[in-house]
């Protein structure tokens, strides 16, 4: 294998439990997003556009969809003879076997993989952020600053800072002197974006030491970065100022989808200099009938609209039948909304069918068997993939619906269909 | 079917003139239906039948076709031994002009396979079917060739081929652009025969110094060979002039034609390109239109076909029109009965109103 | 995903411990074999040639080489849009996580994967056999016999039968009535080749039942087949008569390599109707100098021979320098034999360098620190990959050499080099 | 280099005549060195320099070239935006004969990229180098073009181009096949210039009705433009006749030429085919030969180059010869100073003895 200057490792993560039923059967990075994409399209496209051609995707949770989706990386131009996209599951070694215990441990278990490319630098990414970033510029700063690690940071509103990992810098704003995880009283509003460049020789040593440390939780933010700070290593802050969103919760996933309608100029999928690539099936151009109304919405191939779509994101092959109204919602691929149904502020999983006359959304009802305050907020309804919802069913806001054969009263699911 | 029937697509046709639209492309590479090229339909019908070895014979301006087809991966035809083979004319041979299919090249390619049958398909008929029953019928009939036809004759313009068919489905007459057609039976541009017969026919033509062969050449052998007709019952769109290109596009917008062509049991494959989703703003109005990915719709679009990446700005109206890839319609325009080739820009306030029987054609990359 | 008639599942297995150092860093199916191949090329090529285009490769031990080697399956024409080659590691599900416990359990954990293709039949293969077989003919018999399972069997010499799983059939020879694992007194000499076709609906039920059975070891041979027999299901024996070799031991791996020299007509790599495909790097044609002698050997691109090769299999990029003699040996890719060294009956791992004047092989010496009677027999020497053997080192027969920093006296390894 | 320098390979050359060997292929598709085609060297030099966008211009019998290049995956050039582009002549244009590089097509292709430099390479010189220093030197010199040369002039046959070079490395004279060359400096068929200059030169030629351009066309502009020479110090094999093809193959068998060409710092890429390993039996004798995969050697092979799948049966001797893919030498043959094109069969007991200065050439698929 030829030497690479920088190798990227995407932490595609374990179960994204805060997305509830949406990650029952798929890893979070494989969740559909923004009409034509999946979440992992963003880091993969960023890598490709930044000239990084060797990308490891670390995954151990429900990897089938993700594996199939990433494949050899062809859609992102990552099917290279020397390098390319690699799916890296945990595996048995001669010394035994181990699941990935945490972010740093996952990289630790793949030291051999990285060593094969003899890189100078390693880029660590998350698989659940929506943003466009040129990692090559970040690397330039890393080299210029002769840093041991460079961490991408974003200015967040001061009142939101306590929700993030905060980087405190010296007066230059470039040198990180302290890291605080979700500080109650933040000293800075520079949030870590979970994007790291490490000089590989430095990180390699840190990972070996961290693995030996019985008190470590083997996390980049909680263990590796503080350890490097304590050794007075040079940690540089790379300031990023574009659109960035963590889509780890139902609310933030809904927000980010709506942003592609409301903040088009910020996300800008039409920038031919920084395209977001994706793998999509061949479907006919979408069709909008004479009776249909489409406002402030986006859709892609294979959709057919006879009803009304307003402020809604439709993925491929969605159908809205006559008289149906879909508002403020996200339809994942293949969703069908039957005649006269009303869908208001919902995220609907792949291939789910909403029966005729259904009423989805609206004022929450804590008595509803599907009511789920823990994961759903702001009246957002979430439906699992592959459900057939009974005609005229009513599902109020803040419900999360999955197939529950135990329910007799209030069960709105007629049947389930196979999805791939 | 993968080792039983081999395919041949005739991607060009000098008889079909699409004017300005065919300046830079042969008929096979002609965009159609928002995101396809005409060859996609012939190719997908083969692939959906389970045929894996397919030759594409070309002679006209085939670079755009080569770019489109690539290795055939979009049709799952990037195979080691089987797969898609582009057969450009062999210009190295002095005998060959490059103005017609290269018989030597075809003969060379097809003689070495072992598939017993060959289906030959042209590109100017758009339909969605699989050939199992067609093949079966041909084999059982014992005929030398079987040709696909339907009864759309009277509604189609020229160039067009009519047949007389007797009660045994045997072709008893072939007429090319007849003034007064005696029947309504017209070819859908697809025929099947023994691969060995095909190779023999080519060899025979070459030995007599004939360098020019078309689909019609084979049909005209009806006196020597037993050629049967097989009636195709579905919708077929015949693209043989600008007018028919326009009419058939308008016809495919509405059901049942749209569903039959695009949403049949099997998909029509084409090369997928990366585009953003299409965005509809608050004030747009869209009626009975097919729209591809990457468009931005701020104005009014009615009864129209929009290819990838088209922008229709505010206060503009697009009616009964076909806009190719990356057409930019500025603000305050009015387009009616217009075909715009790709990468063209319609300047603010432009009014272009054609007649449904004589659509206006705007060439590639033009600024109007 | 479209329906498939038959899906193949290759059990690429856990650690192939009987191959010792050869599988320290790679899974057994990824071990180089026969100059141009890896073991897994045989089941993959058989699938491709049999018209099977959907193949799952189940692996949990050191999968990196295997993953990289199989990739999307392009060399075997298995990079299909609908179907193709899939690497299937164990993964976390919402109910928890689990390593593959045994052969049947590995298939059990991938029931969802198989269901996606809605196959009528499933073909179960091992990743460690050298043979050429048309699975389509086996399927035809399975269908004609209306069997629930069809098992490929091979007549072995009666005295070897006690080493195999033996299928006892009725007088027709086609219906299996009993299965005996390594019987001391075999009633038949029909050995199971570890190749099964199951009707998927039947196997699916069996796997679910087997998983519930706390006494089961979740093995096809030990549990699934006996269970099906006990239910009077129809198990058909498919008689195979060509070349077949299990390469699970050092001795059998050496034998099979020598067979490609000595039994060329049986293995026949030159059969254009049944090609064995492989993934190989681009190297120049090999070169044989004026001083060289090459007898009864085979080699491939990138080799350079100045010395002597007799009854030896050279993989790509091997070098035999002036005066060196290599006999009855297997050189894996990139092995270099320096001037004057003698190598006799050895299997040498990738990129290992034999120093000048070394003497490898010959009469065993049980006192030698590398002496390994458990795995090595018949005077075969095995060297790990990536070793640099000291000049003039002597390594007698039945030794297995790996990097052992603990050894002071008798240590023959000067250094190790990175291999990929 | 990937966004700094774009590549162009001129895959054909009407001036080079390899007789029977070039009957079915242009110079770029000519097999060389056991498993390569000549174009592999030009292409690999580009790829090893880190260039990712490469056009291959062709006009002669390019089907075998297209089959060989495919999507460019073997060179890792199957890229989305960059990558390998085959540029066959645009026969749709009336102006173009198909007998030379299509200037309109080249102009059309190269004008839209943003790479500041272009390297143009022919296919008939075999060498293994990367162009970093060549590019650097060109940029620093401020010259309009820089051309690669070495001092092999006196030992090379024609067609050949000689230069006069002054003390500033500037080209002051260009001579094509001169009777009495005044210097030993000869072109290695590779030059660099600004991409925009290249596009301007093409545009200028086209406007003057010139449809024919070759590598030499640019060198001959040395009076108008500042053209410098860059001396290549390594081994370069010049293939411009059957005799030189034979001689250079013999030369590449031995070190140091073999190591420099095939075992340089970077590999020469080519399309990999599936073959069995080569088998040597008990009685074979092999001396100073390069042998590819899939061969069976039972006889004697000395000072020879064997391509893939060659069989040399027992009691046969092959000396100083080049056997292309799948040559079958039966028992008891004697071959000396022979070039056998692919798929040929040498019958038992055949004796073919050429002269090292006039090797015998056996055509493709012949049974002797």
mmCIF file with all atom_site columns, N, CA and C in Angstrom, chain A residues 128-167:
data_model
loop_
_atom_site.group_PDB
_atom_site.id
_atom_site.type_symbol
_atom_site.label_atom_id
_atom_site.label_alt_id
_atom_site.label_comp_id
_atom_site.label_asym_id
_atom_site.label_entity_id
_atom_site.label_seq_id
_atom_site.pdbx_PDB_ins_code
_atom_site.Cartn_x
_atom_site.Cartn_y
_atom_site.Cartn_z
_atom_site.occupancy
_atom_site.B_iso_or_equiv
_atom_site.pdbx_formal_charge
_atom_site.auth_seq_id
_atom_site.auth_comp_id
_atom_site.auth_asym_id
_atom_site.auth_atom_id
_atom_site.pdbx_PDB_model_num
ATOM 1   N N  . UNK A 1 128 ? -22.528 11.718 12.133 1.00 0.00 ? 128 UNK A N  1
ATOM 2   C CA . UNK A 1 128 ? -23.884 12.230 12.339 1.00 0.00 ? 128 UNK A CA 1
ATOM 3   C C  . UNK A 1 128 ? -23.969 13.756 12.352 1.00 0.00 ? 128 UNK A C  1
ATOM 4   N N  . UNK A 1 129 ? -23.164 14.365 11.491 1.00 0.00 ? 129 UNK A N  1
ATOM 5   C CA . UNK A 1 129 ? -23.223 15.826 11.402 1.00 0.00 ? 129 UNK A CA 1
ATOM 6   C C  . UNK A 1 129 ? -23.506 16.255 9.970  1.00 0.00 ? 129 UNK A C  1
ATOM 7   N N  . UNK A 1 130 ? -24.305 17.293 9.853  1.00 0.00 ? 130 UNK A N  1
ATOM 8   C CA . UNK A 1 130 ? -24.617 17.842 8.532  1.00 0.00 ? 130 UNK A CA 1
ATOM 9   C C  . UNK A 1 130 ? -23.829 19.140 8.368  1.00 0.00 ? 130 UNK A C  1
ATOM 10  N N  . UNK A 1 131 ? -22.875 19.138 7.445  1.00 0.00 ? 131 UNK A N  1
ATOM 11  C CA . UNK A 1 131 ? -22.063 20.337 7.218  1.00 0.00 ? 131 UNK A CA 1
ATOM 12  C C  . UNK A 1 131 ? -21.200 20.125 5.994  1.00 0.00 ? 131 UNK A C  1
ATOM 13  N N  . UNK A 1 132 ? -20.638 21.197 5.482  1.00 0.00 ? 132 UNK A N  1
ATOM 14  C CA . UNK A 1 132 ? -19.683 21.128 4.387  1.00 0.00 ? 132 UNK A CA 1
ATOM 15  C C  . UNK A 1 132 ? -18.379 21.765 4.848  1.00 0.00 ? 132 UNK A C  1
ATOM 16  N N  . UNK A 1 133 ? -17.296 21.035 4.776  1.00 0.00 ? 133 UNK A N  1
ATOM 17  C CA . UNK A 1 133 ? -16.041 21.569 5.302  1.00 0.00 ? 133 UNK A CA 1
ATOM 18  C C  . UNK A 1 133 ? -14.873 21.061 4.473  1.00 0.00 ? 133 UNK A C  1
ATOM 19  N N  . UNK A 1 134 ? -13.933 21.965 4.219  1.00 0.00 ? 134 UNK A N  1
ATOM 20  C CA . UNK A 1 134 ? -12.724 21.597 3.490  1.00 0.00 ? 134 UNK A CA 1
ATOM 21  C C  . UNK A 1 134 ? -11.647 21.194 4.490  1.00 0.00 ? 134 UNK A C  1
ATOM 22  N N  . UNK A 1 135 ? -11.479 19.880 4.657  1.00 0.00 ? 135 UNK A N  1
ATOM 23  C CA . UNK A 1 135 ? -10.515 19.383 5.641  1.00 0.00 ? 135 UNK A CA 1
ATOM 24  C C  . UNK A 1 135 ? -9.082  19.706 5.230  1.00 0.00 ? 135 UNK A C  1
ATOM 25  N N  . UNK A 1 136 ? -8.890  19.992 3.968  1.00 0.00 ? 136 UNK A N  1
ATOM 26  C CA . UNK A 1 136 ? -7.548  20.309 3.501  1.00 0.00 ? 136 UNK A CA 1
ATOM 27  C C  . UNK A 1 136 ? -7.076  21.643 4.084  1.00 0.00 ? 136 UNK A C  1
ATOM 28  N N  . UNK A 1 137 ? -7.988  22.592 4.206  1.00 0.00 ? 137 UNK A N  1
ATOM 29  C CA . UNK A 1 137 ? -7.628  23.877 4.823  1.00 0.00 ? 137 UNK A CA 1
ATOM 30  C C  . UNK A 1 137 ? -7.298  23.676 6.299  1.00 0.00 ? 137 UNK A C  1
ATOM 31  N N  . UNK A 1 138 ? -8.065  22.806 6.932  1.00 0.00 ? 138 UNK A N  1
ATOM 32  C CA . UNK A 1 138 ? -7.823  22.503 8.346  1.00 0.00 ? 138 UNK A CA 1
ATOM 33  C C  . UNK A 1 138 ? -6.443  21.858 8.501  1.00 0.00 ? 138 UNK A C  1
ATOM 34  N N  . UNK A 1 139 ? -6.103  20.961 7.562  1.00 0.00 ? 139 UNK A N  1
ATOM 35  C CA . UNK A 1 139 ? -4.791  20.312 7.609  1.00 0.00 ? 139 UNK A CA 1
ATOM 36  C C  . UNK A 1 139 ? -3.674  21.347 7.412  1.00 0.00 ? 139 UNK A C  1
ATOM 37  N N  . UNK A 1 140 ? -3.911  22.283 6.506  1.00 0.00 ? 140 UNK A N  1
ATOM 38  C CA . UNK A 1 140 ? -2.910  23.333 6.285  1.00 0.00 ? 140 UNK A CA 1
ATOM 39  C C  . UNK A 1 140 ? -2.611  24.065 7.577  1.00 0.00 ? 140 UNK A C  1
ATOM 40  N N  . UNK A 1 141 ? -3.677  24.417 8.309  1.00 0.00 ? 141 UNK A N  1
ATOM 41  C CA . UNK A 1 141 ? -3.455  25.103 9.585  1.00 0.00 ? 141 UNK A CA 1
ATOM 42  C C  . UNK A 1 141 ? -2.693  24.203 10.563 1.00 0.00 ? 141 UNK A C  1
ATOM 43  N N  . UNK A 1 142 ? -3.093  22.926 10.596 1.00 0.00 ? 142 UNK A N  1
ATOM 44  C CA . UNK A 1 142 ? -2.437  21.968 11.497 1.00 0.00 ? 142 UNK A CA 1
ATOM 45  C C  . UNK A 1 142 ? -0.925  21.946 11.231 1.00 0.00 ? 142 UNK A C  1
ATOM 46  N N  . UNK A 1 143 ? -0.565  21.941 9.947  1.00 0.00 ? 143 UNK A N  1
ATOM 47  C CA . UNK A 1 143 ? 0.853   21.883 9.589  1.00 0.00 ? 143 UNK A CA 1
ATOM 48  C C  . UNK A 1 143 ? 1.547   23.202 9.896  1.00 0.00 ? 143 UNK A C  1
ATOM 49  N N  . UNK A 1 144 ? 0.898   24.296 9.530  1.00 0.00 ? 144 UNK A N  1
ATOM 50  C CA . UNK A 1 144 ? 1.496   25.618 9.787  1.00 0.00 ? 144 UNK A CA 1
ATOM 51  C C  . UNK A 1 144 ? 1.729   25.855 11.280 1.00 0.00 ? 144 UNK A C  1
ATOM 52  N N  . UNK A 1 145 ? 0.767   25.431 12.076 1.00 0.00 ? 145 UNK A N  1
ATOM 53  C CA . UNK A 1 145 ? 0.869   25.664 13.514 1.00 0.00 ? 145 UNK A CA 1
ATOM 54  C C  . UNK A 1 145 ? 1.763   24.617 14.177 1.00 0.00 ? 145 UNK A C  1
ATOM 55  N N  . UNK A 1 146 ? 2.247   23.652 13.395 1.00 0.00 ? 146 UNK A N  1
ATOM 56  C CA . UNK A 1 146 ? 3.012   22.528 13.951 1.00 0.00 ? 146 UNK A CA 1
ATOM 57  C C  . UNK A 1 146 ? 2.287   21.921 15.157 1.00 0.00 ? 146 UNK A C  1
ATOM 58  N N  . UNK A 1 147 ? 0.997   21.733 15.008 1.00 0.00 ? 147 UNK A N  1
ATOM 59  C CA . UNK A 1 147 ? 0.179   21.248 16.118 1.00 0.00 ? 147 UNK A CA 1
ATOM 60  C C  . UNK A 1 147 ? 0.283   19.739 16.253 1.00 0.00 ? 147 UNK A C  1
ATOM 61  N N  . UNK A 1 148 ? 0.012   19.242 17.463 1.00 0.00 ? 148 UNK A N  1
ATOM 62  C CA . UNK A 1 148 ? -0.111  17.811 17.672 1.00 0.00 ? 148 UNK A CA 1
ATOM 63  C C  . UNK A 1 148 ? -1.528  17.358 17.338 1.00 0.00 ? 148 UNK A C  1
ATOM 64  N N  . UNK A 1 149 ? -2.474  18.263 17.622 1.00 0.00 ? 149 UNK A N  1
ATOM 65  C CA . UNK A 1 149 ? -3.860  17.984 17.261 1.00 0.00 ? 149 UNK A CA 1
ATOM 66  C C  . UNK A 1 149 ? -4.522  19.299 16.883 1.00 0.00 ? 149 UNK A C  1
ATOM 67  N N  . UNK A 1 150 ? -5.440  19.244 15.951 1.00 0.00 ? 150 UNK A N  1
ATOM 68  C CA . UNK A 1 150 ? -6.227  20.420 15.591 1.00 0.00 ? 150 UNK A CA 1
ATOM 69  C C  . UNK A 1 150 ? -7.691  20.035 15.695 1.00 0.00 ? 150 UNK A C  1
ATOM 70  N N  . UNK A 1 151 ? -8.452  20.883 16.353 1.00 0.00 ? 151 UNK A N  1
ATOM 71  C CA . UNK A 1 151 ? -9.850  20.557 16.612 1.00 0.00 ? 151 UNK A CA 1
ATOM 72  C C  . UNK A 1 151 ? -10.711 21.634 15.981 1.00 0.00 ? 151 UNK A C  1
ATOM 73  N N  . UNK A 1 152 ? -11.683 21.226 15.192 1.00 0.00 ? 152 UNK A N  1
ATOM 74  C CA . UNK A 1 152 ? -12.571 22.205 14.571 1.00 0.00 ? 152 UNK A CA 1
ATOM 75  C C  . UNK A 1 152 ? -13.552 22.716 15.613 1.00 0.00 ? 152 UNK A C  1
ATOM 76  N N  . UNK A 1 153 ? -13.681 24.030 15.671 1.00 0.00 ? 153 UNK A N  1
ATOM 77  C CA . UNK A 1 153 ? -14.601 24.622 16.648 1.00 0.00 ? 153 UNK A CA 1
ATOM 78  C C  . UNK A 1 153 ? -15.533 25.604 15.947 1.00 0.00 ? 153 UNK A C  1
ATOM 79  N N  . UNK A 1 154 ? -16.684 25.784 16.582 1.00 0.00 ? 154 UNK A N  1
ATOM 80  C CA . UNK A 1 154 ? -17.734 26.622 16.026 1.00 0.00 ? 154 UNK A CA 1
ATOM 81  C C  . UNK A 1 154 ? -18.227 27.525 17.140 1.00 0.00 ? 154 UNK A C  1
ATOM 82  N N  . UNK A 1 155 ? -18.400 28.818 16.824 1.00 0.00 ? 155 UNK A N  1
ATOM 83  C CA . UNK A 1 155 ? -18.992 29.700 17.836 1.00 0.00 ? 155 UNK A CA 1
ATOM 84  C C  . UNK A 1 155 ? -20.467 29.411 17.958 1.00 0.00 ? 155 UNK A C  1
ATOM 85  N N  . UNK A 1 156 ? -20.893 29.042 19.143 1.00 0.00 ? 156 UNK A N  1
ATOM 86  C CA . UNK A 1 156 ? -22.326 28.809 19.359 1.00 0.00 ? 156 UNK A CA 1
ATOM 87  C C  . UNK A 1 156 ? -22.861 29.940 20.240 1.00 0.00 ? 156 UNK A C  1
ATOM 88  N N  . UNK A 1 157 ? -24.170 30.176 20.237 1.00 0.00 ? 157 UNK A N  1
ATOM 89  C CA . UNK A 1 157 ? -24.737 31.192 21.138 1.00 0.00 ? 157 UNK A CA 1
ATOM 90  C C  . UNK A 1 157 ? -24.363 30.844 22.579 1.00 0.00 ? 157 UNK A C  1
ATOM 91  N N  . UNK A 1 158 ? -24.032 31.877 23.367 1.00 0.00 ? 158 UNK A N  1
ATOM 92  C CA . UNK A 1 158 ? -23.574 31.642 24.742 1.00 0.00 ? 158 UNK A CA 1
ATOM 93  C C  . UNK A 1 158 ? -24.545 30.792 25.552 1.00 0.00 ? 158 UNK A C  1
ATOM 94  N N  . UNK A 1 159 ? -25.820 30.994 25.331 1.00 0.00 ? 159 UNK A N  1
ATOM 95  C CA . UNK A 1 159 ? -26.783 30.245 26.155 1.00 0.00 ? 159 UNK A CA 1
ATOM 96  C C  . UNK A 1 159 ? -26.850 28.772 25.760 1.00 0.00 ? 159 UNK A C  1
ATOM 97  N N  . UNK A 1 160 ? -26.363 28.444 24.551 1.00 0.00 ? 160 UNK A N  1
ATOM 98  C CA . UNK A 1 160 ? -26.354 27.035 24.177 1.00 0.00 ? 160 UNK A CA 1
ATOM 99  C C  . UNK A 1 160 ? -25.044 26.330 24.541 1.00 0.00 ? 160 UNK A C  1
ATOM 100 N N  . UNK A 1 161 ? -24.033 27.149 24.857 1.00 0.00 ? 161 UNK A N  1
ATOM 101 C CA . UNK A 1 161 ? -22.704 26.595 25.109 1.00 0.00 ? 161 UNK A CA 1
ATOM 102 C C  . UNK A 1 161 ? -22.705 25.463 26.151 1.00 0.00 ? 161 UNK A C  1
ATOM 103 N N  . UNK A 1 162 ? -23.509 25.546 27.217 1.00 0.00 ? 162 UNK A N  1
ATOM 104 C CA . UNK A 1 162 ? -23.479 24.455 28.208 1.00 0.00 ? 162 UNK A CA 1
ATOM 105 C C  . UNK A 1 162 ? -23.876 23.091 27.649 1.00 0.00 ? 162 UNK A C  1
ATOM 106 N N  . UNK A 1 163 ? -24.428 23.034 26.429 1.00 0.00 ? 163 UNK A N  1
ATOM 107 C CA . UNK A 1 163 ? -24.808 21.740 25.857 1.00 0.00 ? 163 UNK A CA 1
ATOM 108 C C  . UNK A 1 163 ? -23.662 21.091 25.102 1.00 0.00 ? 163 UNK A C  1
ATOM 109 N N  . UNK A 1 164 ? -22.543 21.832 24.938 1.00 0.00 ? 164 UNK A N  1
ATOM 110 C CA . UNK A 1 164 ? -21.459 21.331 24.082 1.00 0.00 ? 164 UNK A CA 1
ATOM 111 C C  . UNK A 1 164 ? -20.184 21.043 24.860 1.00 0.00 ? 164 UNK A C  1
ATOM 112 N N  . UNK A 1 165 ? -19.254 20.378 24.175 1.00 0.00 ? 165 UNK A N  1
ATOM 113 C CA . UNK A 1 165 ? -17.887 20.315 24.674 1.00 0.00 ? 165 UNK A CA 1
ATOM 114 C C  . UNK A 1 165 ? -17.212 21.626 24.286 1.00 0.00 ? 165 UNK A C  1
ATOM 115 N N  . UNK A 1 166 ? -16.732 22.388 25.255 1.00 0.00 ? 166 UNK A N  1
ATOM 116 C CA . UNK A 1 166 ? -16.245 23.750 24.995 1.00 0.00 ? 166 UNK A CA 1
ATOM 117 C C  . UNK A 1 166 ? -14.713 23.785 25.051 1.00 0.00 ? 166 UNK A C  1
ATOM 118 N N  . UNK A 1 167 ? -14.125 24.447 24.069 1.00 0.00 ? 167 UNK A N  1
ATOM 119 C CA . UNK A 1 167 ? -12.680 24.609 24.005 1.00 0.00 ? 167 UNK A CA 1
ATOM 120 C C  . UNK A 1 167 ? -12.325 26.010 24.478 1.00 0.00 ? 167 UNK A C  1
#
